[in-house]
Short mmCIF file of C-alpha atoms and ligand atoms in Angstrom, two decimals:
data_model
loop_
_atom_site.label_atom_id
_atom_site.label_comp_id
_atom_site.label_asym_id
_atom_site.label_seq_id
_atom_site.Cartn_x
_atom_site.Cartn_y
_atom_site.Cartn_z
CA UNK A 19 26.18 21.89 -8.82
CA UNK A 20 26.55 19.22 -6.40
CA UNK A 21 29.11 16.96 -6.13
CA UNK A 22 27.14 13.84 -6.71
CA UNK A 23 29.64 11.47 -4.73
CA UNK A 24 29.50 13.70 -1.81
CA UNK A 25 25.60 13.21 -1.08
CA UNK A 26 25.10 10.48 0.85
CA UNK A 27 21.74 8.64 1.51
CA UNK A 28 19.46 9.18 4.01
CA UNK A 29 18.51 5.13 4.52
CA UNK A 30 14.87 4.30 6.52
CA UNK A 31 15.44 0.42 8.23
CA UNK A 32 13.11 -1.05 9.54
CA UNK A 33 12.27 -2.18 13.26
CA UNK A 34 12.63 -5.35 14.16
CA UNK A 35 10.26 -7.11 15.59
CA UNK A 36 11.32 -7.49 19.22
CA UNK A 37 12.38 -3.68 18.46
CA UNK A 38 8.05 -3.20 17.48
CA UNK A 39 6.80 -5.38 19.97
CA UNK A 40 9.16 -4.08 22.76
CA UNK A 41 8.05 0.19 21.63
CA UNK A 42 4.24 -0.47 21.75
CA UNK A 43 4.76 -2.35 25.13
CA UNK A 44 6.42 -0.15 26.57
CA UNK A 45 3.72 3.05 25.20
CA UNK A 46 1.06 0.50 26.99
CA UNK A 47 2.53 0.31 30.16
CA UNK A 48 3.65 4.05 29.69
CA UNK A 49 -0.35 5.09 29.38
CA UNK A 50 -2.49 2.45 30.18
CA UNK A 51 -0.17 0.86 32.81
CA UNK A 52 0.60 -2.84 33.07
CA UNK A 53 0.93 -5.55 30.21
CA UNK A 54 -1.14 -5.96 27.07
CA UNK A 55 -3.05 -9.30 26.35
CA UNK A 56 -0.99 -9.03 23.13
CA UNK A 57 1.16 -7.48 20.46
CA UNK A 58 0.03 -7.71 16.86
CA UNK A 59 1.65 -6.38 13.55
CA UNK A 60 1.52 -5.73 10.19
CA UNK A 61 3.25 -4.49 7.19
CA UNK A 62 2.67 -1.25 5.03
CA UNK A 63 3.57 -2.56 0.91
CA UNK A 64 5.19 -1.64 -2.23
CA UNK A 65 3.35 -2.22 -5.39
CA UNK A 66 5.35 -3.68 -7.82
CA UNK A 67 2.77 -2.97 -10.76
CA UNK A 68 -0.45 -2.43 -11.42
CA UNK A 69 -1.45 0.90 -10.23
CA UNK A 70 -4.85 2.56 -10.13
CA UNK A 71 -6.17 -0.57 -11.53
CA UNK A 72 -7.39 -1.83 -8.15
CA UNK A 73 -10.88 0.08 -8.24
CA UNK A 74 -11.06 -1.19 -12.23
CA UNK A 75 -11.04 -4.92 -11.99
CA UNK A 76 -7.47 -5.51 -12.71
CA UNK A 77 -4.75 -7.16 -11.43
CA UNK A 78 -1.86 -5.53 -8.81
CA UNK A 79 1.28 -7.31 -7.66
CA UNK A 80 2.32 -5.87 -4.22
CA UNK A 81 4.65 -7.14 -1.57
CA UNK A 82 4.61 -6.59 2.20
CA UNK A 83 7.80 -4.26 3.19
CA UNK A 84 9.38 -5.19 6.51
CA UNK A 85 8.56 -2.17 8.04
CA UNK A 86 5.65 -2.98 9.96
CA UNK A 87 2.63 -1.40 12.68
CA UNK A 88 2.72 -2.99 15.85
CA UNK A 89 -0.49 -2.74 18.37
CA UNK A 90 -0.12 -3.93 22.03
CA UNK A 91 -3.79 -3.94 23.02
CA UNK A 92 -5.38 -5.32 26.11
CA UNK A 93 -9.65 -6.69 26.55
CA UNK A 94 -11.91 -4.10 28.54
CA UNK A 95 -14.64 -5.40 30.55
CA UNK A 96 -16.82 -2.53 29.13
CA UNK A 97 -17.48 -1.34 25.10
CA UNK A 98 -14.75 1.55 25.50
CA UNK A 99 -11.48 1.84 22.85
CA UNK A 100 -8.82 3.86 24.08
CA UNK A 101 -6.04 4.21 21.62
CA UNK A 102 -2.28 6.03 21.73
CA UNK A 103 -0.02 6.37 19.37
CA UNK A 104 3.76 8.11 20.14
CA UNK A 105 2.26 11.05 18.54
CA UNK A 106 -0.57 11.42 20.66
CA UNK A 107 0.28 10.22 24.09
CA UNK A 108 -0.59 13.05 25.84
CA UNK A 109 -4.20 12.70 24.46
CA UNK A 110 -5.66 9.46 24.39
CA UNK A 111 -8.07 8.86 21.87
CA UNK A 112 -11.43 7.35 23.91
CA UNK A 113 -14.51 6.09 22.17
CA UNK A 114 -17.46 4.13 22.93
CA UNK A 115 -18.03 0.97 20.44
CA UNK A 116 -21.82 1.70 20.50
CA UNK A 117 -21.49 5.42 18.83
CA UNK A 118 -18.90 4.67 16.65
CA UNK A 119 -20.30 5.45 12.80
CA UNK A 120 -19.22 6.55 8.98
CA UNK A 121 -17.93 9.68 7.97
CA UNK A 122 -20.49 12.21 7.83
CA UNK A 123 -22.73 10.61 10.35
CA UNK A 124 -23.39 11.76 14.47
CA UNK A 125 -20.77 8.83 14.97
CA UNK A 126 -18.01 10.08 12.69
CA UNK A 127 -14.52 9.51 13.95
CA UNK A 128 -12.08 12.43 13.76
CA UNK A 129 -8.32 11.67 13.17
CA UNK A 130 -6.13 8.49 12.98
CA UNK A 131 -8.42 6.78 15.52
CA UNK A 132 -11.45 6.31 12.34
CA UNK A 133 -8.86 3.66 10.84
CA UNK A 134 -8.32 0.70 14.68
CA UNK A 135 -11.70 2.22 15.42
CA UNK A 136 -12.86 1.77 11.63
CA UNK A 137 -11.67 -1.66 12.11
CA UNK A 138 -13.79 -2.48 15.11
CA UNK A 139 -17.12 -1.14 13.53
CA UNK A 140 -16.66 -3.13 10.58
CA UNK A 141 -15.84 -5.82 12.23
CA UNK A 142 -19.29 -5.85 14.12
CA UNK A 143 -21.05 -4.29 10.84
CA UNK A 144 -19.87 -7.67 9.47
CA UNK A 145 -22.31 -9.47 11.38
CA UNK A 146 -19.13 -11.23 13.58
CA UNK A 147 -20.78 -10.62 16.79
CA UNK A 148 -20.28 -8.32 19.63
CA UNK A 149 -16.46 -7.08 20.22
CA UNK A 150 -14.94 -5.96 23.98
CA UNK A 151 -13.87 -2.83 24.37
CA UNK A 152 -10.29 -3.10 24.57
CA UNK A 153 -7.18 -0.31 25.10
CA UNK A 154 -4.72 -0.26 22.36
CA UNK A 155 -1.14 1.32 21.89
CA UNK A 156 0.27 1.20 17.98
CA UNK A 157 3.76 1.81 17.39
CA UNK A 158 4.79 1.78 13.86
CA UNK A 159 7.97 2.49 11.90
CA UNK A 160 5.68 2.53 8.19
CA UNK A 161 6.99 5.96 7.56
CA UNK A 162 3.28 8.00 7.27
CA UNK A 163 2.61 9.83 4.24
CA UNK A 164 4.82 7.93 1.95
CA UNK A 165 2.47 5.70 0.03
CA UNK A 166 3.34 2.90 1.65
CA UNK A 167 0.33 2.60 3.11
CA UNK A 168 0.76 3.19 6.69
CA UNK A 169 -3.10 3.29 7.41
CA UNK A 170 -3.17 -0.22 6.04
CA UNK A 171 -0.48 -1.24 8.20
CA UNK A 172 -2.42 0.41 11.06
CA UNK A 173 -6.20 -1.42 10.23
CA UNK A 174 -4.45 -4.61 9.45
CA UNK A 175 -2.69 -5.06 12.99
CA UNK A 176 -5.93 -3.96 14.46
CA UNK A 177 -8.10 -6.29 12.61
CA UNK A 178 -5.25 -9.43 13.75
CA UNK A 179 -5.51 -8.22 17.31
CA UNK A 180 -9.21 -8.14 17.46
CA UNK A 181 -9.07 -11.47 15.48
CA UNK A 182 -7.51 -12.91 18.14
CA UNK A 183 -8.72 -11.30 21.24
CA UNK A 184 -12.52 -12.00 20.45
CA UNK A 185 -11.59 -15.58 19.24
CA UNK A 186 -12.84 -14.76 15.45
CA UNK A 187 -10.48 -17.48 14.37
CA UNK A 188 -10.47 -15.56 10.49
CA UNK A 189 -6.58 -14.95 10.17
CA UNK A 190 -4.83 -18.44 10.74
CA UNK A 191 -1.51 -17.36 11.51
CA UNK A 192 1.44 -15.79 9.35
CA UNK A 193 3.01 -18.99 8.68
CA UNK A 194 -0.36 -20.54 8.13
CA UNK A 195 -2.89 -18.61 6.91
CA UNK A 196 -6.29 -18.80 6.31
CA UNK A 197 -6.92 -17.02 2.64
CA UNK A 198 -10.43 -16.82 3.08
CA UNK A 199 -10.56 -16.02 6.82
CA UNK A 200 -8.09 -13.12 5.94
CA UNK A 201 -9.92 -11.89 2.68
CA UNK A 202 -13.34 -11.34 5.57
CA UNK A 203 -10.36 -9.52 7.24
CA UNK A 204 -9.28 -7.46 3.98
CA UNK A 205 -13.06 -6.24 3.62
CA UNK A 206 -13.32 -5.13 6.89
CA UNK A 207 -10.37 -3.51 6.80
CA UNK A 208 -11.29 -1.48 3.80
CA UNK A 209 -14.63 -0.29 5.07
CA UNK A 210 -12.91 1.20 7.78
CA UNK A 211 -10.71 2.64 5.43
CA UNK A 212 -14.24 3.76 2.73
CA UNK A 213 -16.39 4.16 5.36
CA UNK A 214 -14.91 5.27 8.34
CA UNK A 215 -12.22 7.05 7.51
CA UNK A 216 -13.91 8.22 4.20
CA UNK A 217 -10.94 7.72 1.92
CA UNK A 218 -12.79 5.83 -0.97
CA UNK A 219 -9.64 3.32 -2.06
CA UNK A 220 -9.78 -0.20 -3.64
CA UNK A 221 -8.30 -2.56 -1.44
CA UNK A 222 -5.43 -3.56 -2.80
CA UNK A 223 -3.17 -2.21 0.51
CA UNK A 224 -5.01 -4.15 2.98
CA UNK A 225 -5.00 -7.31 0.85
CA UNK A 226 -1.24 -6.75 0.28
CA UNK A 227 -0.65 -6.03 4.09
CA UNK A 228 -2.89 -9.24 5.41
CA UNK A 229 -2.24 -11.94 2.39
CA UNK A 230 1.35 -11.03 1.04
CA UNK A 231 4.28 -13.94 1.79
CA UNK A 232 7.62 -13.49 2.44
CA UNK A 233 9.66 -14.10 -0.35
CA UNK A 234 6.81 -13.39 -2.94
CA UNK A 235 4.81 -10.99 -4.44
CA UNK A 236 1.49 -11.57 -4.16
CA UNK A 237 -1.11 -11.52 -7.59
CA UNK A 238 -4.28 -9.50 -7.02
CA UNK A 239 -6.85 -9.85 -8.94
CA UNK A 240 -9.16 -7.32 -8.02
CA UNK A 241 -12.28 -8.65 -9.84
CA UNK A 242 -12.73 -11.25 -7.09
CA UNK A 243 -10.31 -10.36 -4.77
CA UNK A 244 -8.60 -13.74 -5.52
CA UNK A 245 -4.96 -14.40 -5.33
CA UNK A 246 -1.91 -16.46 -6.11
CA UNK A 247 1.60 -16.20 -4.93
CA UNK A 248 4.35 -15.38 -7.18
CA UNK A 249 7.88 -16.53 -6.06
CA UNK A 250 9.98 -12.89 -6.15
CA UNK A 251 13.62 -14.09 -4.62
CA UNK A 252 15.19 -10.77 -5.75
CA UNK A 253 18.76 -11.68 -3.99
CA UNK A 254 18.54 -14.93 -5.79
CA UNK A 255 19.29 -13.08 -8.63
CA UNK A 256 21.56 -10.85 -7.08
CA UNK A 257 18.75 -7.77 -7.29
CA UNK A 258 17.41 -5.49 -4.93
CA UNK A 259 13.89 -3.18 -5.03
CA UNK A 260 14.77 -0.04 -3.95
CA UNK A 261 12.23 2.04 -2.38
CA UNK A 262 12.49 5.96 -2.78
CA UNK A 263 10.57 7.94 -0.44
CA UNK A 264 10.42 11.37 -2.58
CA UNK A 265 9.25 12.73 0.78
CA UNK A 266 7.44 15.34 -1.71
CA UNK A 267 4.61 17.62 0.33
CA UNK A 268 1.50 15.32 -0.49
CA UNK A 269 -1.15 17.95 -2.63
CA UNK A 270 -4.52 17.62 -2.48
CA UNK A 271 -4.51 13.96 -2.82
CA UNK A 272 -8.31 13.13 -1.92
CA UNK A 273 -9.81 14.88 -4.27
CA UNK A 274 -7.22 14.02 -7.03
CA UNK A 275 -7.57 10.14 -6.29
CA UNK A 276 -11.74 10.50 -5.94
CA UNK A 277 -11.84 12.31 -9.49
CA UNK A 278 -9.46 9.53 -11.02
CA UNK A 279 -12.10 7.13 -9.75
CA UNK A 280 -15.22 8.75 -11.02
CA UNK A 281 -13.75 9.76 -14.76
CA UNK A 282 -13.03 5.70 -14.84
CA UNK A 283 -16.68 5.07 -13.44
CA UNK A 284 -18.01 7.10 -15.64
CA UNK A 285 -16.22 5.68 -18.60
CA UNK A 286 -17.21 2.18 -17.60
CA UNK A 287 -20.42 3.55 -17.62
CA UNK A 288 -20.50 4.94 -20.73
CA UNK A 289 -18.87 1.79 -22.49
CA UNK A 290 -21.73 -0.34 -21.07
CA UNK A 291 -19.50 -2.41 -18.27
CA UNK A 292 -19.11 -3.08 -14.81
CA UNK A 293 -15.70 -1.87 -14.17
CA UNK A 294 -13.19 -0.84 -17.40
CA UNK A 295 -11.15 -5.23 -16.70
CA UNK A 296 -13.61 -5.68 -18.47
CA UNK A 297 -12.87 -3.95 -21.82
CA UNK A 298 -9.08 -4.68 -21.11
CA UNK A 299 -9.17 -6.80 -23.72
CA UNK A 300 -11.15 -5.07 -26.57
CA UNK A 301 -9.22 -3.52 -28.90
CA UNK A 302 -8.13 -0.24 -27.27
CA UNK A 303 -8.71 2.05 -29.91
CA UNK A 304 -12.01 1.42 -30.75
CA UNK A 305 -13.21 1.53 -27.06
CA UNK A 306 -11.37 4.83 -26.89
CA UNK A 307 -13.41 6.08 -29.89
CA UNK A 308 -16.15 6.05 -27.75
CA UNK A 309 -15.31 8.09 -25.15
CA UNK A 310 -16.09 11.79 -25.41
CA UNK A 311 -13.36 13.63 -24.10
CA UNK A 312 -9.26 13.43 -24.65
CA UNK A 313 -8.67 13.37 -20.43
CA UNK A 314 -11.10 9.95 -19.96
CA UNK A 315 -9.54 8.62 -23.24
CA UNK A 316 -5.99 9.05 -21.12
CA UNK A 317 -7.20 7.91 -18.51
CA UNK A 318 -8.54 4.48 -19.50
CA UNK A 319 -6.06 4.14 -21.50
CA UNK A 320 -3.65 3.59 -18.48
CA UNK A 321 -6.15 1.41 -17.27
CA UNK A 322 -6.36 -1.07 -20.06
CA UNK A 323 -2.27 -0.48 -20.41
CA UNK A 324 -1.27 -0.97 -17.18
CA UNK A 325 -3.60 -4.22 -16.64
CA UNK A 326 -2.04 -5.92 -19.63
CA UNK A 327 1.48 -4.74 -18.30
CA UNK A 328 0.68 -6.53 -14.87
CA UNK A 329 -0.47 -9.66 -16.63
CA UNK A 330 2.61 -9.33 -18.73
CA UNK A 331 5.23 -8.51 -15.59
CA UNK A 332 3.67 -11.66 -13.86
CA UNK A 333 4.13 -13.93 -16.78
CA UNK A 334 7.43 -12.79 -16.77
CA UNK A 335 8.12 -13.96 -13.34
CA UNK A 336 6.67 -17.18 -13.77
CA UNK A 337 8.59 -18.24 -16.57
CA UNK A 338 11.48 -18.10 -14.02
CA UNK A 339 15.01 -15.88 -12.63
CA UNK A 340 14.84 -12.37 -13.51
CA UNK A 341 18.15 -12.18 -15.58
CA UNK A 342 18.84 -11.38 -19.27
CA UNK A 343 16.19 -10.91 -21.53
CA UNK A 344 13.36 -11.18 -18.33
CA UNK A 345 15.09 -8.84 -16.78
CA UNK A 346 14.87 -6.61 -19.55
CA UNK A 347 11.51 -7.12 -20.85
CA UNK A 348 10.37 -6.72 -16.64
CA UNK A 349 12.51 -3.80 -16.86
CA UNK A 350 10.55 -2.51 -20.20
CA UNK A 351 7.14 -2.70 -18.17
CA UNK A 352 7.63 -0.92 -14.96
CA UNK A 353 9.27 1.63 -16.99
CA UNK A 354 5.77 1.66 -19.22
CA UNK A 355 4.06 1.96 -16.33
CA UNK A 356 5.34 5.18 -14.65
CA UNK A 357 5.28 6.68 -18.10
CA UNK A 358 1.75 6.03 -18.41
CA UNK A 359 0.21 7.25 -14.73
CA UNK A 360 2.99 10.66 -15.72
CA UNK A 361 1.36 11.09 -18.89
CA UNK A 362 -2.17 9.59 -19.26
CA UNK A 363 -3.44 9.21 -15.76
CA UNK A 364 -1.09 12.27 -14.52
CA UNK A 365 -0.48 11.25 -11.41
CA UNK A 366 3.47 11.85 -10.75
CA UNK A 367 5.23 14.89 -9.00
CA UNK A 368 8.27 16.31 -10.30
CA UNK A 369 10.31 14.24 -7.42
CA UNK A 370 8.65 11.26 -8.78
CA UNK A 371 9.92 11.85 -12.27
CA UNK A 372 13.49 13.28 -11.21
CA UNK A 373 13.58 9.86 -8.83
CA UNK A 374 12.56 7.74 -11.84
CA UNK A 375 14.64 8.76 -14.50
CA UNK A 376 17.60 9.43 -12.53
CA UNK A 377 17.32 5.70 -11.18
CA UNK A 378 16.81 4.87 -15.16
CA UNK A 379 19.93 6.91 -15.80
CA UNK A 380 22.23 5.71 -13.64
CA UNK A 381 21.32 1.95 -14.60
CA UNK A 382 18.26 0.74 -12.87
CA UNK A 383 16.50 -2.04 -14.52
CA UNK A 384 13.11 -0.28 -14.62
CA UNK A 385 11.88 2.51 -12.43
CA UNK A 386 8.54 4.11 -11.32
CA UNK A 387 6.23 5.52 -8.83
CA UNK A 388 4.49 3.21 -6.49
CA UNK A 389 0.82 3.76 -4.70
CA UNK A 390 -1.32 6.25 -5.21
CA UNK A 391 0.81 9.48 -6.54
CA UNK A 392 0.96 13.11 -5.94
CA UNK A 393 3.74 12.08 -3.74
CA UNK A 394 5.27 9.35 -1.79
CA UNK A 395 7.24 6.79 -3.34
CA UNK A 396 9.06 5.31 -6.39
CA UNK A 397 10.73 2.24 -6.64
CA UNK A 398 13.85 1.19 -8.75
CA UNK A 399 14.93 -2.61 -9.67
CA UNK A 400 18.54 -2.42 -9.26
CA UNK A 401 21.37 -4.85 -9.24
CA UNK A 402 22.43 -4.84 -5.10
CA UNK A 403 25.74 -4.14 -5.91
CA UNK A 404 24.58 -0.98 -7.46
CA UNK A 405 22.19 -0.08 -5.31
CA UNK A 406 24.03 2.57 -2.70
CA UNK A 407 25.30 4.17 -5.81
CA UNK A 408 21.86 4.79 -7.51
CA UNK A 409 20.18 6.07 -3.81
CA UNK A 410 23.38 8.29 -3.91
CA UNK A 411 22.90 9.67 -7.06
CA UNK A 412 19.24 9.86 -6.71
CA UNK A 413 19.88 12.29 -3.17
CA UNK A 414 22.14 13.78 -5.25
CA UNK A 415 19.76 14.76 -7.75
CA UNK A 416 17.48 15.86 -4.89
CA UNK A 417 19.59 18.55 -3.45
CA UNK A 418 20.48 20.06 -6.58
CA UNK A 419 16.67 21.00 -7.39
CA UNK A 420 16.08 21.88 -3.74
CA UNK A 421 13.71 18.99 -2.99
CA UNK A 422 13.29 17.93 0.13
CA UNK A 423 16.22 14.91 0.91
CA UNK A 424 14.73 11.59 0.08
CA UNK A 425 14.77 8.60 2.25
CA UNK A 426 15.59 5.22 0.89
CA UNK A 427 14.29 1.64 1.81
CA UNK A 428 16.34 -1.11 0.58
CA UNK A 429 13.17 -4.13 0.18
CA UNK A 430 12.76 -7.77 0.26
CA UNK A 431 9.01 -9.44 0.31
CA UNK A 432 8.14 -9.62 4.03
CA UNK A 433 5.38 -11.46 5.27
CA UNK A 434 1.94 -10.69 6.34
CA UNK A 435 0.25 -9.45 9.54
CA UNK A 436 -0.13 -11.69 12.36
CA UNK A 437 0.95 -11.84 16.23
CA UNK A 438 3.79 -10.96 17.49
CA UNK A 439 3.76 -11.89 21.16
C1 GLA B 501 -3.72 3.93 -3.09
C2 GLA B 501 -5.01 3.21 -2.76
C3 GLA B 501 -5.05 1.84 -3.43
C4 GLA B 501 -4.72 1.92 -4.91
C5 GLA B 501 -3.45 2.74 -5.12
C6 GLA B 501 -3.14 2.96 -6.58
O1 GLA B 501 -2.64 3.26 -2.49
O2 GLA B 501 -5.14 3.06 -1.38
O3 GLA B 501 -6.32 1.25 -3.22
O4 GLA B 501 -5.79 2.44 -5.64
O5 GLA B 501 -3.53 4.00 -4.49
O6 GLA B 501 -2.82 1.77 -7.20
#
């Protein structure tokens, strides 16, 4: 077995941002040649709780990660996008705004370019008048695949730059920002994301990546897309999130997350609602009498559970410093939570669960996954001065099944997107 001391962790930091801006100005220049009009950014999330109740009504509490996607992009005089990314700089991506389309139509977009193209559609689908073509270059250090939702991180920049550049005035600016400007943004954003890209999710990355505050987590409430921020000062209470990229092969994760969706449709359905908030608070076993199969009973049970553990986690924090019996009752939910999307909405990976309860083991203060599942990341509460020994143990724990090494993001609420230079 492996000496658990001896592993030790593989840590992800993020860019800063003269490190962002100074990586997607130099791709421009690299490609397109000379300077951009701009650089824009924004940041991929964590969600603290309230998982796969975004499409359902409920109520999420993400925060912004520092780890951001920055786009240097530049006006064209014509209705051409050309886009680059470090992955594909030796074949730019070039479209024409005019025949840009959904999935599944003559104008489908193939590739990362359906979510800054996405963007731009929408945008214009919106009814916010005509864009310029413009040449973009995104740079991000979101690491992809994760769950941390790096696509958001990619739309959201996009959807600041082109903000700015074609004087939409929506987003106000990081410091100040305009809620409802920035919620047209989030719905853009996510029909690129539906509609475009043709991954059907519920919005709760883009609002998290466009509306979330430094030093907060931000409250969700998916019925209306309405929010409130929650003051989340982990260091001021001498705590730490720590974010565990299992780094676990992602598994057929489209269809899994579309079938979720339609079993809780078709419950909703079936129990004579809109979306299954609004049973949340009917007694739970007689709505789950009236389902007729054990796999939707699961799964809206983790619906109605996990939207009265949000509500719960947030009252938590507003009642004030996440110490003693807070911290413990906090700790109690997120806990719930991962147990519920392993068990009822089955959702996990092994490296989630080995992530989880080794965290829980070796003294976290509540563990579980984070984002969609079947993959990506977990997150652990953790006291800070514990925190390099938990990652530790956690790699440890890694090698000795033969997954594949885990990165680790030690997290703070960042703020939202906005421009950069
Ligand atoms: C993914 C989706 C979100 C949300 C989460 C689960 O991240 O993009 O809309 O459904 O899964 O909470």
């Amino acid at each position: 077995m492996t000496d658990r001391i001896a592993s030790s962790p593989d840590y992800h930091h993020a860019a800063t941002p003269e490190q962002g801006v100074a990586e997607a100005e130099a791709l421009f220049a690299g490609v397109f040649g000379g300077r951009p009009d701009g650089v824009w950014s924004a940041p991929g999330r964590v969600n603290v709780i309230g998982e796969h109740v975004d499409y359902n009504g409920g109520l999420c509490l993400p925060i912004a990660l520092p780890h951001r996607a920055y786009v240097a992009v530049r006006v064209r005089s014509d209705r051409r996008i050309r886009l680059v990314s470090p992955q594909t700089r030796d074949a730019v991506d070039e479209l024409d705004l005019d025949a840009i389309g959904p999935k599944g139509s003559a104008g489908e977009v193939h590739g990362w370019a359906a979510y800054p193209a996405g963007v731009a559609w929408a945008l214009e689908q919106a009814g916010l008048g005509r864009l310029p073509g413009f040449d973009a270059a995104l740079w991000s250090c979101v690491p992809l695949g994760s769950g941390l939702s790096s696509s958001a991180a990619l739309e959201c920049s996009m959807a600041v730059a082109l903000d700015d550049l074609a004087g939409l005035s929506l987003a106000g600016t990081a410091e100040q920002p305009d809620e409802r400007g920035r919620g047209v943004l989030v719905d853009a954003c996510r029909r690129a994301e539906n509609d475009v890209a043709g991954a059907n999710t519920g919005g709760l990355d883009q609002s998290a990546s466009l509306r979330c505050r430094t030093g907060h987590a931000l409250e969700l409430d998916c019925r209306d897309m309405s929010t409130a921020q929650i003051p989340f000062d982990l260091p001021a209470d001498g705590l730490e999130l720590l974010v565990i990229n299992t780094r676990a092969p992602h598994q057929l994760v489209d269809g899994q997350y579309a079938e979720r969706r339609a079993t809780c449709e078709e419950a909703a359905r079936l129990l004579g609602v809109g979306l299954l908030v609004e049973v949340a608070d009917r007694d739970l076993e007689e709505t789950l009498a009236i389902l007729p199969a054990d796999v939707m009973r699961r799964r809206v049970r983790h619906v109605v559970t996990e939207i009265r553990r949000t509500r719960d986690f947030v009252a938590i924090l507003r009642e004030g410093a996440l110490e003693g019996g807070r911290l413990d009752r906090a700790a109690a939910l997120l806990d719930a939570s991962h147990d519920s999307l392993r068990d009822d909405y089955q959702v996990t990976v092994p490296e989630l669960d080995v992530a989880v309860g080794t965290a829980r083991e070796l003294g976290a203060h509540g563990a579980r996954m984070t984002g969609g599942g079947f993959g990506g990341s977990a997150i652990a509460l953790v006291d800070r001065s514990e925190s390099t020994r938990i990652a530790a143990g956690i790699a440890a724990a890694f090698a000795d099944r033969g997954f594949n090494a885990p990165q680790f993001i030690p997290t703070v609420p960042g703020g939202p997107a906005g421009r950069d230079a």
